[in-house]
Amino acid sequence: MWFLTIIFMINSELSSIFEDLADMEDIEENHWESIAYRKVAKSISMLTGDVLDLYHEKKLRNIEGVGSAIEKKIIEYIETGKISKYEILKEKYNIDFQSLRKIQGLGPKRIALLHLTLGIKNLDDLGAAIDSDRISKVPGFGTKSQEALKKAIEFYKSTGAGRIPLATCYDDIQKFFDKINSGGKFTELQIAGSARRMKDTVGDIDILSSSTIPEEAAKYFLGLEEIKHVIASGDTKISVILSLGLNCDLRIIDHKSFGAGLQYFTGSKEHNIRLRDIAISKGMKLNEYGLFKGEKVIASETEHGIYKELGLQWVPPELRENMGEVEAALENSLPELVDYDLIRGDFHTHTDATDGHSTFRQMVDAAIKLDYKFIAITEHSKSLKIAHGLDEKKFMARNREIEKFNEKKSSLRVLKGVELEILKDGSLDLSKGLLQEMDVVIGAIHQSVNDDIRNNTTRFVRAIESGLLTTIAHPTGRLLGTREPYHIDFDTVFQACKDNNVAVEINGFPTRSDLPYDLVKKAKSYKVNFTLGSDAHGTEQLKYLRFATAIARRGWLESKDVLNADLQFSKKFGK
Ligand code: DGT
Ligand code: CA
Ligand code: CA
C-alpha cells in the first residue's frame, strides 16, 4: 500500500467539514472562501500525521493553506467539537453534500445549481427529481446527464455506499461500547450485526442490550456525548448517528430472549433465513424472541441453546454468511478457526525507508511491545518510484541491519522482506541473488494493470513460477470504495500457488482487506498456505493484523493454513 495516507478520525472529520464549507460558500457565491476551504480540506486529507498532534505542538499553520482564520476554526473544533460558522451555514442549507459529492458527475457547482433551482438536499431528493424528469430541464443538464445521474446513483448504492471499513472504526466502537457499559444501566450488552461478524465493512453498528430499568437506560444512552443526532427513539429500538460518522441501532430487549435476539441481530440475514427454514422443517418457529414449538419456548435465553435445539453446532459469528456453515454445523464439521491470539507476527510492513512514517527501530520496538515473535519488514522495490522503492544496494544495507538486530537474540525475530514489483511481463524487479537472500518475498502488482484477464493472470503466474516468491500480495488489487478488483482468473493463480509453494496474502489494511473472505475460502480449496499482513506504514497501523485474521476466519481458515500461526512459523523458520 503506497498511495493511501493513514486515517485519523479528526483529520477526516475536519477535512469533510472544510469540504462542506467550500460547497456552501460556493452556493453563497463566496468563491474565494470556497477555494481556500477546498485547499485545506485536501491538505488535511493528505496529512500523514494527526491534526491533534499539530494542535498540541502549536503547528497547525504548517498545514498547507492554513492561515489564521482557518487555524482558529480548527482550534475551535478541537476545543468545542463545533465550528460556529459551519453550524450557521449548515442550518441554512442542511444539504447532504457528502453523499451527493460521491455521485459521479456531480461536482460542487452542479450540487449548488440543483439546490438553487430544485431545492435538492440529498440523494432521495435527487432520485425523486430524476424520476419526475425535472433534472433534464435545469439549464446545463439534459436528458443525457439525467440518465447518467440515474446510473451513477445505482452504482453508488450497489458498491456499498456509506459503508466504513471496520478496521478504521473498531477502536472507537469499542470505546463507545465501554462507555455505554460503564454507566451501569444495562444488565446485558453485546455488539451484534456485521461488526460482530467482523465483516470488512460495516453499514451501521448494532448493539443489543437488556436492562431492569429500560427507561432510565435509554435516557442515559441518549445523553452520551458521542451521539450527534437521534433518528428514532422507541421503547425497544433507538437509532442514532454517532459523531464518528456511523449510525448505531441500540435495541433494549427482554433478558429472557437475549440469546434469541443476539442470534437474530447478529445475522447475516441469509444465515438467519436458513436457520428459520430448519426450524420450520422441524415443526418449530424461530424469531428474535426465541425458538418455539407451538406456544412452548424451546430456547431463548442463550444463543448456544438456539443452535443446539436446532440440531446444529454453535456457529462462530464470522462464519454466518450462508456459505456452507449451516450444512457443516448440521454435520458437526465446522472448521476449528485460527485463533486471534495465535497470530504472533506480521508478514507485511513498511518503514520510513520507503513510504512509511515510522523508523525501522520504532516498528521493531512496537512489535516487541505487542509480544510478537516475528515481523517481516517488506519495503517496496525500486520501480515503485512513487513509494521510493529500494534498489539492490539499499536492500543489502537493510539486510545487514536486520542481521545485526537478530544477532542480539531478542524475543523478536526480524525477517528480511520485500514487497516486490511484478513487472508488466511478469518478470521481477530485483536480482535473483538478492531475492534468494530474503526470508519473505511478496510479489505485488501495483502498476500498468489492464482489463485483460489473460494478461493479468499470466503476469501473476509467471512471477509465481519464478521460484523466487514466497507470497503474492493483496491479490485482487481492490481498494474499497475507489477501485474495482483486477480481472484475474483465480482458479489458475491459486493452482499455480499450490504447485509452486507460494502463499497467498490476506492484507488487513482497511481499504484493501484483500483477499476478500469468499476468495479466501476458494483459495483454501486449492490447499494453499496463507500469510497475514497489516501492511502497516507506521506503528499505529500494526493493529490491522487483527482484521487480516478476521478475514482468515471468515474464509474458514484453521491454524494449519496460516503461516503466521505459531506452529507453522516455527516449522518454516525453526523457532
Ligand atoms: P450492515 O449493517 O449492512 O453492515 O449489516 P448487518 O448484518 O449488521 O445488517 P443490519 O444492521 O441491517 O441488521 C442487523 C441484523 O439484523 C442482520 O444481520 C440480520 C438481522 N436482520 C435485519 N433485518 C432482517 C430481516 O429482514 N430478516 C432477517 N431474518 N434478519 C434480519
Ligand atoms: Ca449493522
Ligand atoms: Ca442495523
XYZ file of C-alpha atoms and ligand atoms in Angstrom:
608
model
C 0.000 0.000 0.000
C 1.580 3.218 -1.009
C -0.907 5.829 -2.070
C -3.100 5.941 0.967
C -2.394 8.161 3.878
C -3.316 6.977 7.340
C -6.785 7.524 8.574
C -7.041 9.698 11.676
C -10.569 10.306 12.845
C -10.155 14.017 13.483
C -8.420 14.573 10.148
C -11.258 13.012 8.221
C -13.864 14.921 10.233
C -12.136 18.239 9.634
C -11.477 17.517 6.017
C -15.129 16.796 5.324
C -16.262 19.850 7.286
C -13.997 22.086 5.196
C -15.232 20.442 2.058
C -18.838 21.100 3.118
C -17.896 24.695 3.922
C -16.363 25.055 0.469
C -19.563 23.779 -1.127
C -21.741 26.099 0.936
C -19.570 29.128 0.190
C -19.948 28.236 -3.470
C -23.709 28.480 -3.143
C -23.258 31.770 -1.303
C -21.104 32.857 -4.234
C -18.118 33.479 -1.974
C -15.776 31.770 -4.375
C -12.507 32.859 -2.759
C -13.500 31.391 0.577
C -14.622 28.290 -1.195
C -11.244 27.843 -2.868
C -9.442 28.338 0.443
C -11.586 25.762 2.262
C -11.257 23.241 -0.516
C -7.497 23.571 -0.458
C -7.350 22.982 3.299
C -9.764 20.051 3.065
C -7.403 18.460 0.612
C -4.203 19.129 2.511
C -5.708 17.794 5.754
C -6.865 14.646 3.996
C -3.320 14.086 2.716
C -1.593 14.601 6.080
C 0.421 11.650 7.311
C 0.156 12.761 10.937
C -2.687 13.523 13.294
C -4.038 17.088 13.317
C -4.336 16.726 17.091
C -0.563 16.365 17.352
C -0.056 19.524 15.315
C -2.536 21.284 17.576
C -0.639 20.271 20.693
C 2.644 21.296 19.113
C 1.072 24.613 18.023
C 1.986 23.853 14.423
C -1.400 23.960 12.723
C -0.088 26.696 10.430
C 2.317 24.159 8.943
C -0.647 22.603 7.148
C -0.737 23.877 3.618
C -3.411 26.534 3.169
C -3.986 27.147 6.887
C -3.834 30.828 7.781
C -5.015 32.486 10.978
C -8.752 32.355 10.168
C -8.754 28.661 9.376
C -6.388 27.909 12.233
C -8.958 29.457 14.584
C -11.649 27.220 13.153
C -9.566 24.091 13.641
C -8.808 25.081 17.222
C -12.500 25.817 17.810
C -13.368 22.349 16.523
C -10.778 20.592 18.662
C -11.717 22.525 21.790
C -15.506 22.682 21.435
C -16.384 19.961 18.918
C -18.003 22.556 16.673
C -17.190 25.324 14.212
C -19.758 28.088 14.647
C -19.586 29.296 11.067
C -20.206 25.768 9.879
C -23.139 25.337 12.249
C -24.760 28.525 10.948
C -24.358 27.612 7.284
C -25.468 24.062 7.931
C -28.643 25.356 9.495
C -29.253 27.412 6.377
C -28.543 24.707 3.827
C -28.952 21.338 5.516
C -27.628 19.560 2.426
C -26.098 16.079 2.484
C -23.033 17.154 0.498
C -21.051 14.100 1.492
C -23.373 11.675 -0.281
C -24.118 13.951 -3.215
C -20.415 14.505 -3.852
C -19.899 10.778 -4.258
C -22.247 10.623 -7.244
C -20.191 10.579 -10.384
C -20.895 13.674 -12.472
C -21.931 15.850 -9.531
C -19.299 18.415 -8.617
C -19.789 21.326 -6.196
C -21.067 23.671 -8.926
C -23.756 21.270 -10.058
C -24.794 20.442 -6.497
C -25.194 24.170 -5.869
C -27.177 24.616 -9.070
C -29.525 21.719 -8.306
C -30.065 23.084 -4.829
C -30.821 26.596 -6.028
C -33.147 25.520 -8.839
C -34.896 22.424 -7.455
C -34.131 22.564 -3.744
C -32.291 19.241 -3.838
C -30.771 18.382 -0.475
C -29.962 14.699 -0.569
C -29.949 11.519 -2.616
C -33.669 10.907 -2.089
C -34.495 14.354 -3.483
C -32.174 13.729 -6.375
C -33.746 10.348 -7.148
C -37.254 11.832 -6.994
C -36.251 14.704 -9.305
C -34.859 12.227 -11.812
C -37.983 10.071 -11.668
C -40.213 13.054 -12.304
C -37.984 14.259 -15.157
C -37.123 17.578 -13.549
C -33.314 17.409 -13.776
C -33.317 17.381 -17.571
C -34.971 20.807 -17.547
C -32.298 22.510 -15.457
C -30.013 24.662 -17.640
C -26.744 22.830 -18.219
C -28.347 19.432 -17.672
C -30.312 17.486 -20.258
C -31.879 14.089 -20.809
C -28.441 12.551 -21.209
C -26.999 13.847 -17.940
C -30.235 12.918 -16.180
C -29.799 9.310 -17.397
C -26.124 9.349 -16.414
C -27.019 10.564 -12.917
C -29.581 7.797 -12.558
C -26.925 5.204 -13.402
C -24.410 6.867 -11.095
C -26.836 6.645 -8.158
C -27.412 2.964 -8.863
C -23.661 2.339 -8.968
C -23.127 4.282 -5.751
C -25.790 2.263 -3.951
C -24.575 -1.093 -5.286
C -20.928 -0.545 -4.320
C -21.774 -0.249 -0.689
C -22.366 3.450 -0.329
C -21.728 4.803 3.108
C -20.062 1.660 4.403
C -16.983 2.099 6.573
C -14.052 -0.318 6.886
C -14.439 -1.950 10.291
C -10.719 -1.562 10.967
C -10.937 2.228 10.868
C -13.740 2.486 13.422
C -13.201 -0.641 15.532
C -11.363 1.087 18.391
C -13.914 3.889 18.519
C -16.773 1.392 18.584
C -15.091 -0.468 21.451
C -14.599 2.778 23.365
C -18.215 3.794 22.802
C -19.361 0.352 23.891
C -17.266 0.533 27.075
C -18.725 3.938 27.813
C -22.299 2.647 27.479
C -21.368 -0.231 29.731
C -19.692 1.955 32.335
C -22.992 3.708 33.116
C -24.145 0.565 34.894
C -27.673 0.862 33.485
C -27.668 -2.288 31.373
C -27.730 -5.897 32.538
C -26.503 -7.304 29.254
C -24.752 -5.527 26.440
C -23.366 -7.036 23.237
C -22.265 -5.876 19.825
C -24.268 -7.682 17.129
C -24.695 -7.239 13.356
C -21.867 -7.103 10.844
C -19.399 -5.770 13.440
C -19.791 -8.962 15.472
C -19.322 -10.988 12.298
C -16.120 -8.948 11.741
C -17.183 -8.068 8.240
C -14.589 -5.919 6.451
C -17.003 -3.012 6.097
C -19.971 -2.078 8.253
C -23.147 -0.231 7.297
C -24.148 0.533 10.858
C -23.429 -0.692 14.364
C -25.963 -2.853 16.152
C -25.894 -3.080 19.899
C -28.134 -5.383 21.843
C -28.966 -4.845 25.493
C -31.274 -5.722 28.306
C -31.993 -3.721 31.418
C -34.089 -3.844 34.571
C -34.561 -0.078 34.256
C -35.079 0.295 30.493
C -36.400 3.870 30.519
C -33.525 5.153 32.596
C -31.079 3.158 30.477
C -32.452 4.666 27.259
C -32.189 8.145 28.725
C -28.604 7.541 29.756
C -27.741 6.273 26.270
C -29.374 9.266 24.566
C -27.365 11.619 26.765
C -23.959 10.309 25.685
C -21.795 12.935 24.004
C -20.842 10.576 21.172
C -24.388 10.834 19.838
C -24.706 13.524 17.236
C -28.283 13.073 16.142
C -31.255 10.942 17.163
C -33.079 9.398 14.199
C -35.719 7.469 16.123
C -36.285 6.604 19.734
C -38.807 3.941 20.703
C -39.217 1.554 23.639
C -37.141 -1.245 22.172
C -35.091 0.405 19.462
C -33.114 3.627 19.365
C -31.388 4.720 16.152
C -28.766 7.437 16.271
C -25.958 8.964 14.238
C -22.652 8.900 16.084
C -20.133 11.706 15.835
C -17.699 9.236 14.339
C -19.895 9.215 11.262
C -21.704 5.910 11.730
C -25.292 5.065 12.530
C -25.966 2.929 15.560
C -29.049 0.881 16.448
C -29.448 0.114 20.130
C -32.043 -2.490 20.982
C -33.267 -2.948 24.517
C -34.869 -6.348 24.787
C -36.155 -8.737 27.418
C -33.470 -10.583 29.340
C -35.340 -13.845 28.744
C -34.953 -13.615 24.984
C -31.440 -12.183 24.911
C -29.892 -15.245 23.259
C -32.527 -15.347 20.538
C -32.157 -11.601 19.986
C -28.387 -11.880 19.805
C -28.659 -14.682 17.275
C -31.189 -12.782 15.194
C -29.478 -9.393 15.202
C -26.028 -10.823 14.564
C -27.249 -12.022 11.191
C -26.464 -12.305 8.480
C -29.965 -12.151 7.121
C -29.113 -15.023 4.755
C -27.829 -17.156 7.632
C -30.981 -16.404 9.635
C -33.243 -17.383 6.772
C -31.535 -20.790 6.623
C -31.977 -21.300 10.371
C -35.621 -20.305 10.154
C -36.154 -22.905 7.420
C -34.530 -25.575 9.547
C -36.806 -24.625 12.440
C -39.839 -24.903 10.171
C -38.699 -28.291 8.880
C -38.609 -29.487 12.490
C -42.090 -28.172 13.188
C -40.784 -25.183 15.134
C -40.734 -21.409 14.762
C -37.662 -19.161 15.118
C -37.666 -15.402 15.554
C -35.902 -12.726 17.572
C -37.834 -13.779 20.693
C -36.954 -17.437 20.695
C -37.341 -20.914 19.255
C -40.892 -22.155 19.763
C -42.896 -25.329 19.359
C -46.465 -24.101 19.267
C -46.630 -21.774 22.271
C -43.853 -23.526 24.103
C -40.442 -21.885 24.368
C -37.762 -24.390 23.370
C -34.802 -21.988 23.652
C -34.395 -18.229 24.024
C -32.002 -17.229 26.794
C -28.730 -18.232 25.179
C -27.507 -18.268 21.634
C -25.865 -21.644 22.170
C -29.263 -23.002 23.194
C -30.853 -21.881 19.933
C -28.232 -23.654 17.812
C -28.295 -26.741 19.981
C -32.067 -27.161 19.849
C -31.964 -26.760 16.086
C -29.504 -29.665 15.962
C -26.551 -27.508 14.952
C -23.092 -26.809 16.305
C -22.766 -23.234 17.579
C -21.512 -21.226 14.600
C -18.776 -18.600 15.168
C -20.194 -15.203 14.076
C -17.524 -14.743 11.378
C -18.939 -17.746 9.507
C -22.573 -16.692 9.476
C -22.864 -15.768 5.820
C -24.696 -18.798 4.395
C -21.515 -20.019 2.758
C -21.943 -23.660 3.764
C -21.661 -23.130 7.517
C -25.212 -24.311 8.164
C -24.594 -27.634 6.378
C -21.271 -28.070 8.190
C -22.856 -27.259 11.561
C -25.563 -29.855 10.906
C -22.845 -32.451 10.261
C -20.728 -31.340 13.180
C -17.899 -30.500 10.822
C -17.265 -26.773 11.259
C -13.593 -25.834 10.961
C -11.581 -25.020 14.066
C -10.877 -21.410 13.127
C -7.452 -19.881 13.581
C -7.469 -18.031 16.874
C -6.735 -14.293 17.080
C -4.279 -14.962 19.923
C -2.287 -17.426 17.854
C -1.237 -14.779 15.356
C 2.017 -13.572 16.825
C 3.728 -11.970 13.882
C 3.239 -9.819 10.829
C 4.374 -10.658 7.297
C 3.872 -7.234 5.675
C 5.133 -3.875 6.988
C 6.944 -0.745 5.776
C 9.176 1.888 7.371
C 10.279 5.427 6.561
C 12.991 3.967 4.333
C 10.227 3.902 1.714
C 6.718 5.310 2.120
C 6.136 4.501 5.788
C 6.407 7.081 8.545
C 7.928 5.128 11.451
C 11.575 4.169 11.620
C 12.878 0.609 11.492
C 13.653 0.792 15.198
C 10.186 2.140 16.058
C 8.494 -0.662 14.119
C 10.671 -3.303 15.762
C 10.101 -1.864 19.245
C 6.361 -1.743 18.669
C 6.404 -5.396 17.576
C 8.292 -6.346 20.749
C 5.757 -4.450 22.813
C 2.972 -6.402 21.124
C 4.836 -9.563 22.128
C 5.257 -10.657 18.518
C 7.611 -13.477 17.680
C 8.447 -12.075 14.283
C 7.949 -9.146 11.984
C 8.811 -9.014 8.301
C 9.932 -5.614 7.088
C 8.855 -5.628 3.465
C 9.877 -2.405 1.773
C 8.824 -1.609 -1.771
C 11.198 -2.363 -4.633
C 12.850 0.137 -6.928
C 10.385 0.515 -9.789
C 7.619 1.687 -7.478
C 9.048 5.187 -7.644
C 6.092 6.927 -6.017
C 6.810 4.946 -2.833
C 10.598 5.494 -3.081
C 11.201 1.779 -3.644
C 14.676 0.496 -2.739
C 17.281 -0.901 -5.141
C 19.506 -3.943 -4.506
C 22.183 -1.953 -2.764
C 19.772 -0.377 -0.313
C 18.128 -3.728 0.402
C 21.572 -5.218 1.161
C 22.257 -2.479 3.661
C 18.860 -3.073 5.247
C 19.525 -6.820 5.394
C 22.787 -6.229 7.277
C 20.881 -4.059 9.742
C 18.355 -6.855 10.258
C 21.088 -9.463 10.732
C 22.710 -7.252 13.335
C 19.439 -6.977 15.193
C 18.792 -10.720 15.048
C 22.260 -11.489 16.441
C 21.125 -9.896 19.683
C 18.757 -12.813 20.233
C 15.787 -10.668 21.063
C 12.431 -12.382 21.661
C 11.513 -10.950 18.266
C 12.935 -12.187 15.011
C 13.001 -9.702 12.147
C 12.551 -11.220 8.719
C 14.271 -9.796 5.678
C 11.499 -8.909 3.323
C 10.456 -7.108 0.198
C 7.160 -6.181 -1.396
C 8.403 -6.820 -4.875
C 7.002 -5.270 -8.042
C 5.872 -7.859 -10.539
C 6.620 -6.028 -13.772
C 4.327 -5.784 -16.763
C 5.531 -9.018 -18.368
C 5.627 -10.973 -15.113
C 9.368 -10.538 -14.591
C 10.666 -9.391 -11.212
C 12.008 -6.021 -10.147
C 15.134 -7.179 -8.276
C 18.050 -9.535 -8.952
C 17.789 -13.236 -8.269
C 20.787 -13.097 -5.960
C 19.160 -10.574 -3.674
C 15.775 -12.274 -3.701
C 17.367 -15.565 -2.667
C 18.781 -13.802 0.354
C 15.305 -12.719 1.509
C 13.079 -14.518 4.014
C 9.885 -13.040 2.652
C 9.296 -12.014 -0.957
C 5.779 -10.699 -1.504
C 5.096 -10.285 -5.190
C 2.759 -7.379 -5.918
C 1.077 -5.863 -8.919
C 0.678 -2.104 -8.488
C 1.360 -0.620 -11.898
C 0.341 -0.975 -15.558
C -2.667 -3.162 -14.883
C -5.084 -3.571 -17.767
C -8.518 -5.107 -18.205
C -7.302 -8.232 -19.935
C -7.893 -11.193 -17.665
C -5.413 -13.406 -19.538
C -2.725 -10.796 -19.372
C -3.111 -10.219 -15.635
C -3.338 -13.917 -14.854
C -0.225 -14.787 -16.870
C 1.632 -11.934 -15.218
C 0.940 -13.387 -11.765
C 1.612 -16.967 -12.845
C 4.979 -16.136 -14.426
C 6.075 -14.484 -11.212
C 4.767 -17.384 -9.124
C 6.685 -19.862 -11.294
C 9.954 -17.935 -10.875
C 10.645 -19.882 -7.706
C 11.602 -16.619 -6.005
C 8.312 -15.518 -4.422
C 7.139 -16.639 -1.017
C 3.739 -14.889 -1.229
C 1.502 -12.938 -3.581
C 0.374 -9.585 -2.148
C -3.213 -8.254 -1.913
C -4.200 -10.405 -4.894
C -7.355 -8.699 -6.190
C -5.852 -5.194 -6.047
C -9.207 -3.774 -4.988
C -9.459 -0.567 -2.978
C -12.713 -0.401 -1.086
C -14.940 2.331 -2.436
C -12.447 3.516 -5.051
C -11.099 0.704 -7.179
C -12.701 -2.435 -8.550
C -10.729 -5.693 -8.249
C -8.394 -6.556 -11.124
C -9.670 -9.052 -13.691
C -7.850 -12.244 -12.727
C -8.546 -15.949 -13.153
C -8.087 -17.019 -9.559
C -8.511 -20.745 -10.210
C -5.357 -20.602 -12.305
C -3.490 -18.358 -9.868
C -4.319 -20.446 -6.776
C -3.384 -23.668 -8.567
C -0.036 -22.097 -9.526
C 0.487 -21.019 -5.919
C -0.160 -24.547 -4.733
C 2.157 -26.080 -7.352
C 4.998 -23.676 -6.569
C 4.584 -23.484 -2.817
C 3.764 -19.772 -2.900
C 1.486 -18.487 -0.156
C -1.465 -16.159 -0.656
C -1.588 -12.943 1.360
C -4.509 -11.670 3.360
C -3.814 -7.965 3.668
C -5.568 -6.333 6.623
C -5.076 -2.709 5.611
C -8.609 -1.249 5.944
C -9.215 -0.118 2.384
C -7.621 -3.256 0.975
C -8.974 -6.163 3.046
C -7.583 -8.333 0.287
C -8.125 -11.297 -0.355
C -11.812 -10.936 0.378
C -13.196 -13.770 2.514
C -15.080 -15.597 -0.231
C -11.897 -15.852 -2.284
C -10.002 -16.999 0.810
C -12.396 -19.906 1.054
C -11.859 -20.665 -2.612
C -8.061 -20.475 -2.246
C -8.257 -22.829 0.717
C -9.912 -25.411 -1.532
C -6.627 -25.400 -3.524
C -4.798 -26.168 -0.266
C -2.520 -23.135 -0.488
C -0.828 -21.556 2.536
C -1.712 -18.045 3.668
C 0.292 -15.192 5.162
C -1.409 -12.427 7.131
C -0.074 -8.882 6.998
C -1.132 -5.497 8.361
C 0.603 -3.564 5.556
C 1.367 -1.085 8.349
C 3.124 2.078 7.245
C 3.575 3.163 10.856
C 3.485 1.617 14.329
C -0.136 2.623 14.963
C -1.221 0.540 11.966
C 0.170 -2.768 13.197
C -3.279 -3.306 14.715
C -4.654 -4.036 11.237
C -3.224 -7.547 11.553
C -6.290 -8.399 13.611
C -8.515 -7.615 10.637
C -6.450 -9.833 8.363
C -7.056 -12.556 10.943
C -10.773 -11.780 10.866
C -10.808 -12.285 7.092
C -8.899 -15.545 7.536
C -11.554 -16.741 9.967
C -14.368 -15.578 7.691
C -12.665 -17.606 4.941
C -12.758 -20.732 7.170
C -9.003 -20.896 7.794
C -7.504 -23.003 10.537
C -4.082 -22.648 12.182
C -2.552 -25.117 9.803
C -3.463 -22.905 6.834
C -1.809 -19.772 8.199
C 1.976 -19.365 8.246
C 1.770 -16.671 10.942
C 0.273 -19.121 13.431
C 2.866 -20.159 15.990
C 3.309 -23.726 14.932
C 3.530 -23.012 11.218
C 6.030 -20.246 11.734
C 8.260 -22.480 13.834
C 8.179 -25.158 11.171
C 9.252 -22.722 8.490
C 11.783 -20.660 10.396
C 12.877 -23.143 13.024
C 11.969 -21.031 16.036
P -24.590 -3.867 7.829
O -25.183 -3.047 8.902
O -25.108 -3.524 6.479
O -23.104 -3.881 7.856
O -25.020 -5.397 8.032
P -25.809 -6.073 9.236
O -25.707 -7.529 9.026
O -25.323 -5.538 10.535
O -27.320 -5.680 8.950
P -28.369 -4.764 9.706
O -27.720 -3.754 10.562
O -29.312 -4.277 8.666
O -29.194 -5.781 10.599
C -28.608 -6.463 11.683
C -29.028 -7.892 11.671
O -30.438 -7.996 11.909
C -28.838 -8.599 10.357
O -27.530 -9.073 10.189
C -29.812 -9.728 10.480
C -30.948 -9.113 11.231
N -31.985 -8.703 10.279
C -32.252 -7.453 9.885
N -33.275 -7.453 9.022
C -33.642 -8.742 8.839
C -34.655 -9.398 8.066
O -35.414 -8.786 7.342
N -34.726 -10.749 8.164
C -33.895 -11.471 8.957
N -34.006 -12.784 9.009
N -32.942 -10.884 9.691
C -32.831 -9.542 9.644
Ca -25.422 -3.356 11.123
Ca -28.754 -2.020 11.975
